[in-house]
XYZ file of C-alpha atoms in Angstrom:
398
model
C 0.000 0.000 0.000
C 1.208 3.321 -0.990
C 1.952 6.257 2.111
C -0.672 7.641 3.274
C -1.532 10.409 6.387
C -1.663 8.967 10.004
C -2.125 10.614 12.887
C -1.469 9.268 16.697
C -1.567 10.319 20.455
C 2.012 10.658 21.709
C 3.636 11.176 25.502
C 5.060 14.315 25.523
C 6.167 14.469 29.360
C 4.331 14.282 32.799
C 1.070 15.218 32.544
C 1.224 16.092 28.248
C -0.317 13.904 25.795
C -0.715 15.642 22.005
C -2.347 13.934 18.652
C 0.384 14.499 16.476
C 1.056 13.582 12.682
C 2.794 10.264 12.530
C 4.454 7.877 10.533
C 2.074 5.809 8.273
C 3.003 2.147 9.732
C 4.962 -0.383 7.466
C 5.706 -4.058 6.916
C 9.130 -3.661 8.890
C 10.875 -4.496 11.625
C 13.970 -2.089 11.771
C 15.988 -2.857 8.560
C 14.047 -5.769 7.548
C 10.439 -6.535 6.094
C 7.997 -7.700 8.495
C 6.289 -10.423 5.907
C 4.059 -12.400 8.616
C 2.622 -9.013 9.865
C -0.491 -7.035 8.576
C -1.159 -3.487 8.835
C -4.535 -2.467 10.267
C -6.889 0.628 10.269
C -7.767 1.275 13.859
C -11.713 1.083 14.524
C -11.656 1.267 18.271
C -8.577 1.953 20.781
C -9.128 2.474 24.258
C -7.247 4.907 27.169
C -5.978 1.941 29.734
C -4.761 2.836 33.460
C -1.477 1.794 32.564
C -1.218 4.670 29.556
C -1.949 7.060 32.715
C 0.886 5.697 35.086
C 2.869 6.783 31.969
C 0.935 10.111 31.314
C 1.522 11.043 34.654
C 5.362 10.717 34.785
C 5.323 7.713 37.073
C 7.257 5.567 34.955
C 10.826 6.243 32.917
C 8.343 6.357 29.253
C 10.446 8.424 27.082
C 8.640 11.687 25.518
C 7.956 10.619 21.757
C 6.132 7.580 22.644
C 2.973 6.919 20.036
C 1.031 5.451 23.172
C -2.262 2.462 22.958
C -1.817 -0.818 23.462
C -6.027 -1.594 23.106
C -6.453 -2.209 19.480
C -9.317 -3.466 17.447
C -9.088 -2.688 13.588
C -9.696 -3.747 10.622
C -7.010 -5.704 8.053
C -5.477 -3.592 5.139
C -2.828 -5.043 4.287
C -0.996 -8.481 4.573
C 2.309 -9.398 4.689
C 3.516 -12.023 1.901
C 3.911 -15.063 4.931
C 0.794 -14.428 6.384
C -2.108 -17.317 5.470
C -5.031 -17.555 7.880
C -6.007 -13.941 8.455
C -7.341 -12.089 5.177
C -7.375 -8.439 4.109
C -11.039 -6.984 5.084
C -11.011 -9.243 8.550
C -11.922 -7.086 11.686
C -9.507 -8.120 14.331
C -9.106 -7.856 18.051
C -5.109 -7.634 18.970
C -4.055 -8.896 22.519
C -1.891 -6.446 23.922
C 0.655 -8.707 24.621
C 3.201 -8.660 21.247
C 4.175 -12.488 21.496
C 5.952 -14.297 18.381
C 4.358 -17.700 18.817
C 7.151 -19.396 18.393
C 9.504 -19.332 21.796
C 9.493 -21.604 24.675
C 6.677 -19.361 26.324
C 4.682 -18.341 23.854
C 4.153 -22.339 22.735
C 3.040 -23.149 26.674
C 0.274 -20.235 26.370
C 2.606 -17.824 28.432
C 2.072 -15.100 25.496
C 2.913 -12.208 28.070
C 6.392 -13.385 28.745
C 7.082 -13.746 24.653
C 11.085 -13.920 24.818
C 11.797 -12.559 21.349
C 9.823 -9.153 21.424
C 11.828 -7.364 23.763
C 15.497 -7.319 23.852
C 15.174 -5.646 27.694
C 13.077 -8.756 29.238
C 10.377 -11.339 28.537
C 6.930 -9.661 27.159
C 6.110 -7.216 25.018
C 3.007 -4.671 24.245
C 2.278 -1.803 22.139
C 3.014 1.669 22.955
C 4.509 0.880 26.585
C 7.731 1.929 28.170
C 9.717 -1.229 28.595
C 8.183 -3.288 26.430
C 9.972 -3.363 23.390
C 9.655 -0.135 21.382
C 6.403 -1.243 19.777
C 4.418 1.760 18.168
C 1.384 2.246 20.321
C -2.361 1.783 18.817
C -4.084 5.004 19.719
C -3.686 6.188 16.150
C -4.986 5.972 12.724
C -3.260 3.157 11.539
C -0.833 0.425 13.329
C 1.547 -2.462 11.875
C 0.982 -5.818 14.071
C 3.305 -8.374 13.533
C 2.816 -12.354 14.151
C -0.455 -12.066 12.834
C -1.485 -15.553 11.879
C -0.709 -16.366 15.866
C -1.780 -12.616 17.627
C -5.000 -11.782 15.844
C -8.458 -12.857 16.661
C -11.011 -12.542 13.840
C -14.386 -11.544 15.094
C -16.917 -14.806 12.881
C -19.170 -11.764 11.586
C -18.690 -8.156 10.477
C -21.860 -7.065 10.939
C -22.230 -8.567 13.957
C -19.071 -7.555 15.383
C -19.540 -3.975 14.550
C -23.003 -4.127 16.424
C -21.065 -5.335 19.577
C -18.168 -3.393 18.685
C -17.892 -1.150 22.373
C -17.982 -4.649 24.066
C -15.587 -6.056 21.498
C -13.129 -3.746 22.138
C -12.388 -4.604 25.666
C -11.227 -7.911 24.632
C -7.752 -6.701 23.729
C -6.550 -6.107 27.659
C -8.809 -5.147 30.638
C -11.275 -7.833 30.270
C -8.733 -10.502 29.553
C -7.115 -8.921 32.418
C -9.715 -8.790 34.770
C -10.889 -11.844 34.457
C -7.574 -13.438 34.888
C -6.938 -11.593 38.223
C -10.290 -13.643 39.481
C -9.349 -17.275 38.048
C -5.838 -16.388 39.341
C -7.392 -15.901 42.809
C -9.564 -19.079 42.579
C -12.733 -17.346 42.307
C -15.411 -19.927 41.697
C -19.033 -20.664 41.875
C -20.383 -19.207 45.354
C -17.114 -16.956 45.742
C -17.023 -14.215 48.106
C -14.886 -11.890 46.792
C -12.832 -8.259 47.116
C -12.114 -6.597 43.811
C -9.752 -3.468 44.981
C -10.370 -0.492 42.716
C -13.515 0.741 40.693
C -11.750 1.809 37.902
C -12.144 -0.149 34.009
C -9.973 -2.772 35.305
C -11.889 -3.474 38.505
C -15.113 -2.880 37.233
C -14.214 -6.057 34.118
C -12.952 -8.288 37.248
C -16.065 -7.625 39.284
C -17.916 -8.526 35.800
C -15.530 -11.715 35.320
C -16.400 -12.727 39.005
C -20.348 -12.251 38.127
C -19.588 -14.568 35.098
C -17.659 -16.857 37.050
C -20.798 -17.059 39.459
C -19.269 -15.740 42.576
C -22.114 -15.253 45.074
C -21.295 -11.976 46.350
C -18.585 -9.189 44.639
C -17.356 -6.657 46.625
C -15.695 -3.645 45.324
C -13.919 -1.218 47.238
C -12.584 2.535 46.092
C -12.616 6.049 46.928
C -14.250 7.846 44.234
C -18.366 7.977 44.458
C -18.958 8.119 40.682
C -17.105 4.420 40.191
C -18.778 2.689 43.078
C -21.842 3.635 41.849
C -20.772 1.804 38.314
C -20.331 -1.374 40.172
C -23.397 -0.847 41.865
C -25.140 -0.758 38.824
C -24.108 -4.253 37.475
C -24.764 -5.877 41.021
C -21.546 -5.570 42.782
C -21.707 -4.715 46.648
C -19.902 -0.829 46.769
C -17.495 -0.509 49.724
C -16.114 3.445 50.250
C -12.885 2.991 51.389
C -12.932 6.544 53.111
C -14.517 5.344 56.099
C -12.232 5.072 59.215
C -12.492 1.632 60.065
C -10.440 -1.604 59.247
C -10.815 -4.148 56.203
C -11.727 -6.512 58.086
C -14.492 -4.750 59.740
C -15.751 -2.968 56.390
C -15.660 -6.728 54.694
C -18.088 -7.661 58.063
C -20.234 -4.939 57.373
C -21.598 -6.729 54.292
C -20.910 -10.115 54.712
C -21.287 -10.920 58.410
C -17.571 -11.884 58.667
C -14.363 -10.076 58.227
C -13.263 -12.601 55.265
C -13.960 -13.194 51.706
C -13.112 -16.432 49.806
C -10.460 -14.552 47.031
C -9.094 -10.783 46.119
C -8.139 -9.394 43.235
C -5.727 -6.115 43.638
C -7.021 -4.233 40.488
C -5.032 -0.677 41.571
C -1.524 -1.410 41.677
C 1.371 0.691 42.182
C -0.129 3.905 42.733
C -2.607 2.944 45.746
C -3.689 5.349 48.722
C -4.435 4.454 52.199
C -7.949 3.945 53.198
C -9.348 5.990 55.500
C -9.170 9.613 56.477
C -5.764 9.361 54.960
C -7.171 8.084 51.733
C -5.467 10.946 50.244
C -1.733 9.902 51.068
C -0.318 7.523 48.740
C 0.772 4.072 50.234
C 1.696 1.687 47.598
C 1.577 -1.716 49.378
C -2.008 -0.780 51.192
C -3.766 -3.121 48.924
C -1.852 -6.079 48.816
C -1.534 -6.042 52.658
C -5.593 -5.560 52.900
C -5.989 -8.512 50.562
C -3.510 -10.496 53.060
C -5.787 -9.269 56.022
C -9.318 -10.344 54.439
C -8.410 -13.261 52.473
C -8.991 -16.768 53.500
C -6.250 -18.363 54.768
C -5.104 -21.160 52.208
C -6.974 -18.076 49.543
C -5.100 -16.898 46.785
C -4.359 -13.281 45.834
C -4.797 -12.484 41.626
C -2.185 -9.052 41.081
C -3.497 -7.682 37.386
C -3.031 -3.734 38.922
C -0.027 -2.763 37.350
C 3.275 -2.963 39.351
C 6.929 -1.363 38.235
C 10.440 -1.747 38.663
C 10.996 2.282 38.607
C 8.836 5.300 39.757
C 10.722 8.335 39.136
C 7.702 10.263 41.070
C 7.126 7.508 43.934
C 7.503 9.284 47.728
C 10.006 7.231 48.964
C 13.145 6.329 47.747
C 12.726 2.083 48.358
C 9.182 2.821 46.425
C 11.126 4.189 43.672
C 12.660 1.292 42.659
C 9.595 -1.085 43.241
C 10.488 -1.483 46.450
C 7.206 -1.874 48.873
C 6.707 -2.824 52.534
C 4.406 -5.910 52.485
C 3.670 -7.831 55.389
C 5.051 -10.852 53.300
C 5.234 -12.440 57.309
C 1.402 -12.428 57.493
C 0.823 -14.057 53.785
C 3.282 -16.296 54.689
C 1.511 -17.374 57.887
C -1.774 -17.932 56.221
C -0.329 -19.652 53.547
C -1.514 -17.586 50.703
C -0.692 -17.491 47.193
C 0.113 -14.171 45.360
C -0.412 -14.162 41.182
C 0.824 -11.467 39.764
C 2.309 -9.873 36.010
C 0.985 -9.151 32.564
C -2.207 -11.121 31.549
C -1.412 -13.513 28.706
C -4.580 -11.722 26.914
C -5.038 -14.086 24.049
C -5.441 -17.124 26.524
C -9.176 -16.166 27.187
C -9.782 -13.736 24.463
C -11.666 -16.510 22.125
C -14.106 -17.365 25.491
C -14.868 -13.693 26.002
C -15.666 -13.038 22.995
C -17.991 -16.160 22.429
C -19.619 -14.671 26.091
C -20.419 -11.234 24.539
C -21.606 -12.294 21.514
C -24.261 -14.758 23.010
C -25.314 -12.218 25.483
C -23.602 -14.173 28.716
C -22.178 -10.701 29.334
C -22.192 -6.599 28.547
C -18.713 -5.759 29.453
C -19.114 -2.271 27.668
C -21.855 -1.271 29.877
C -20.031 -2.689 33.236
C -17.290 -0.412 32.679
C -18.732 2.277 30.556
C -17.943 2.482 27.893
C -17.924 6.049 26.255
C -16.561 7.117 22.716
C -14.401 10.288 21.502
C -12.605 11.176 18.954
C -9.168 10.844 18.253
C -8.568 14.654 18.454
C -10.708 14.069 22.299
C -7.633 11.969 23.200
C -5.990 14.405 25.334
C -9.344 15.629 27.459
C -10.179 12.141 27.515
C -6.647 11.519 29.264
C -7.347 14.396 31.822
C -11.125 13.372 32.315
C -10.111 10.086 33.158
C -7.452 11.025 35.415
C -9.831 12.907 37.450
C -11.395 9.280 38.637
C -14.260 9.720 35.995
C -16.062 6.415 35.330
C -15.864 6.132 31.957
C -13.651 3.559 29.865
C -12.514 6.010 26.818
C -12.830 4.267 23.353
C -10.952 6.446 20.994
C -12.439 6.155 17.680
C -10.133 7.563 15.066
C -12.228 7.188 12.123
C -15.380 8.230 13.517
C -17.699 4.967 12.737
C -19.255 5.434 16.064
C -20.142 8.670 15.196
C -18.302 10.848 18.160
């Protein structure tokens, strides 16, 4: 295909995002042609948590970075090696770049690929760390490995109807969902999703699927506890001044639930009238506190190796204080890393388009523009729930 305009939303230091012209992707990796990839016009790309531990300078991301790692889109061109995936396909892409061909990748462990990163295992699109990847929150994007990577949605039509619930099949509802079967949540679960934001909200949905009994989901910000409230999840404010274990008997009767899943990460805040200081273990050691003993802890919130704006000098080299002594003690298991998205993305997708589950709704799912990108950053860094879904050719009309 001949060059043609692109345009893409790219870091430009804490707190600056700008939709900038960009290069129009190609068939190459460095100096040599990329034949098993395919080039895709972006439908949907979506604003992820992780882009804003970026956005706001809490990570070593270098300015430059075309950011979006949440891609659906739609097959324009194919590479000369690729067979199974035609030109015209709409495709969801995990966000996990993974060749398919490594020691990993062939077990199912697609978020530890160890040929898509020269720094470490794994890979993703527009991240810092993760390869050099161009991000997805643009016109136009190259995906490699496509015969292995790409899922094709069994209907256009179909999938273009669906397309808001579709979209989250590329990370947070992969990743949600994972955080729950990492933490054993089964039929009749009890269970402690930490965090209302998109990520929380598709793990209190997975646990709903998964037919936990009763989901609990605690977080600061009215707006998103009102969201799970809306899909039947039991809201906990965790601005009240009294221990987990005594909120978690509030609802349930006793101060434990059957599984947690730490959807925050990195950047959590105390509970409490100090819910405004930042404390970056405070969730993992509440999940110790409320969690079964023998229970298992699922870690999909986002965790780093280096936080150039952490508080505390051990914190800014991923350094936390966890009461490791008291998970040890109750013999709990911790899960934690990337999600190997494409592991459950054909399941998902079969549950949204047989009406098992409205994933789009749970998190809310609201459309702008590509050119919105940047107030859709801010917005959503105010605690807004809303899951942006960038649409850079405007077929959801935003």
């Amino acid at each position: 295909m001949a060059s043609a305009d692109n345009r893409g939303v790219v870091y430009r230091g804490a707190g600056k995002v700008a939709v900038e012209d960009i290069a129009f992707p190609e068939l190459a990796l460095g100096n040599r042609k990329c034949e098993h990839g395919v080039i895709l016009k972006v439908l949907t790309t979506n604003i992820c948590g992780s882009d804003q531990h970026m956005v706001r300078g809490r990570t070593t991301a270098p300015e430059g970075l075309v950011l979006g790692h949440e891609i659906t889109g739609e097959v324009i061109e194919c590479g000369r090696d690729v067979e199974f995936v035609k030109q015209g396909d709409v495709v969801s892409v995990p966000f996990n770049v993974a060749c398919g061909r490594c020691r990993n990748c062939r077990r199912g462990d697609t978020h530890i690929c160890l040929n898509v990163n020269p720094a470490r295992p794994g890979g993703a699109y527009g991240y810092v760390d993760m390869g050099g990847w161009v991000g997805g929150q643009a016109e136009y994007v190259m995906v490699p490995y496509a015969d292995f990577q790409l899922l094709v949605f069994p209907d256009r039509e179909q999938a273009m109807e669906k397309i808001l619930d579709l979209t989250m099949l590329t990370d947070i509802f992969p990743t949600g969902f994972h955080g729950c079967l990492t933490a054993g949540v089964q039929p009749g679960s009890t269970v402690y999703i930490a965090g209302a934001g998109p990520v929380g909200l598709a793990a209190a949905a997975s646990a709903r699927l998964l037919g936990a009994a009763c989901v609990i989901v605690g977080d600061m910000k009215p707006q998103r506890l009102e969201q799970a409230r809306s899909f039947g999840c039991e809201p906990l404010d965790l601005r009240q001044d009294a221990s987990m274990p005594e909120l978690i008997e509030s609802i349930l009767g006793v101060p434990e639930v059957d599984a947690a899943v730490d959807a925050v990460g990195f950047e959590a805040n105390c509970h409490g009238h100090n819910h405004a200081h930042e404390q970056p273990a405070t969730v993992l050691n509440a999940a110790m506190e409320i969690t079964q003993a023998g229970g298992r802890v699922g870690i999909p919130g986002l965790y780093v190796t280096e936080d150039p704006g952490a508080s505390s000098e051990d914190a800014k080299h991923g350094n936390l204080s966890m009461k490791f002594g008291l998970g040890w003690a109750k013999a709990m298991s911790f899960h934690t890393g990337q999600t190997p998205a494409m592991r459950y993305q054909r399941q998902l997708m079969q549950a949204v388009l047989h009406g098992r589950v409205e994933i789009g709704k749970a998190v809310n799912a609201t459309p702008i523009s590509l050119e919105q990108a940047p107030k859709g950053y801010a917005d959503f860094d105010s605690g807004v729930a809303k899951k942006f879904v960038i649409d850079p050719h405007g077929i959801l009309n935003t």
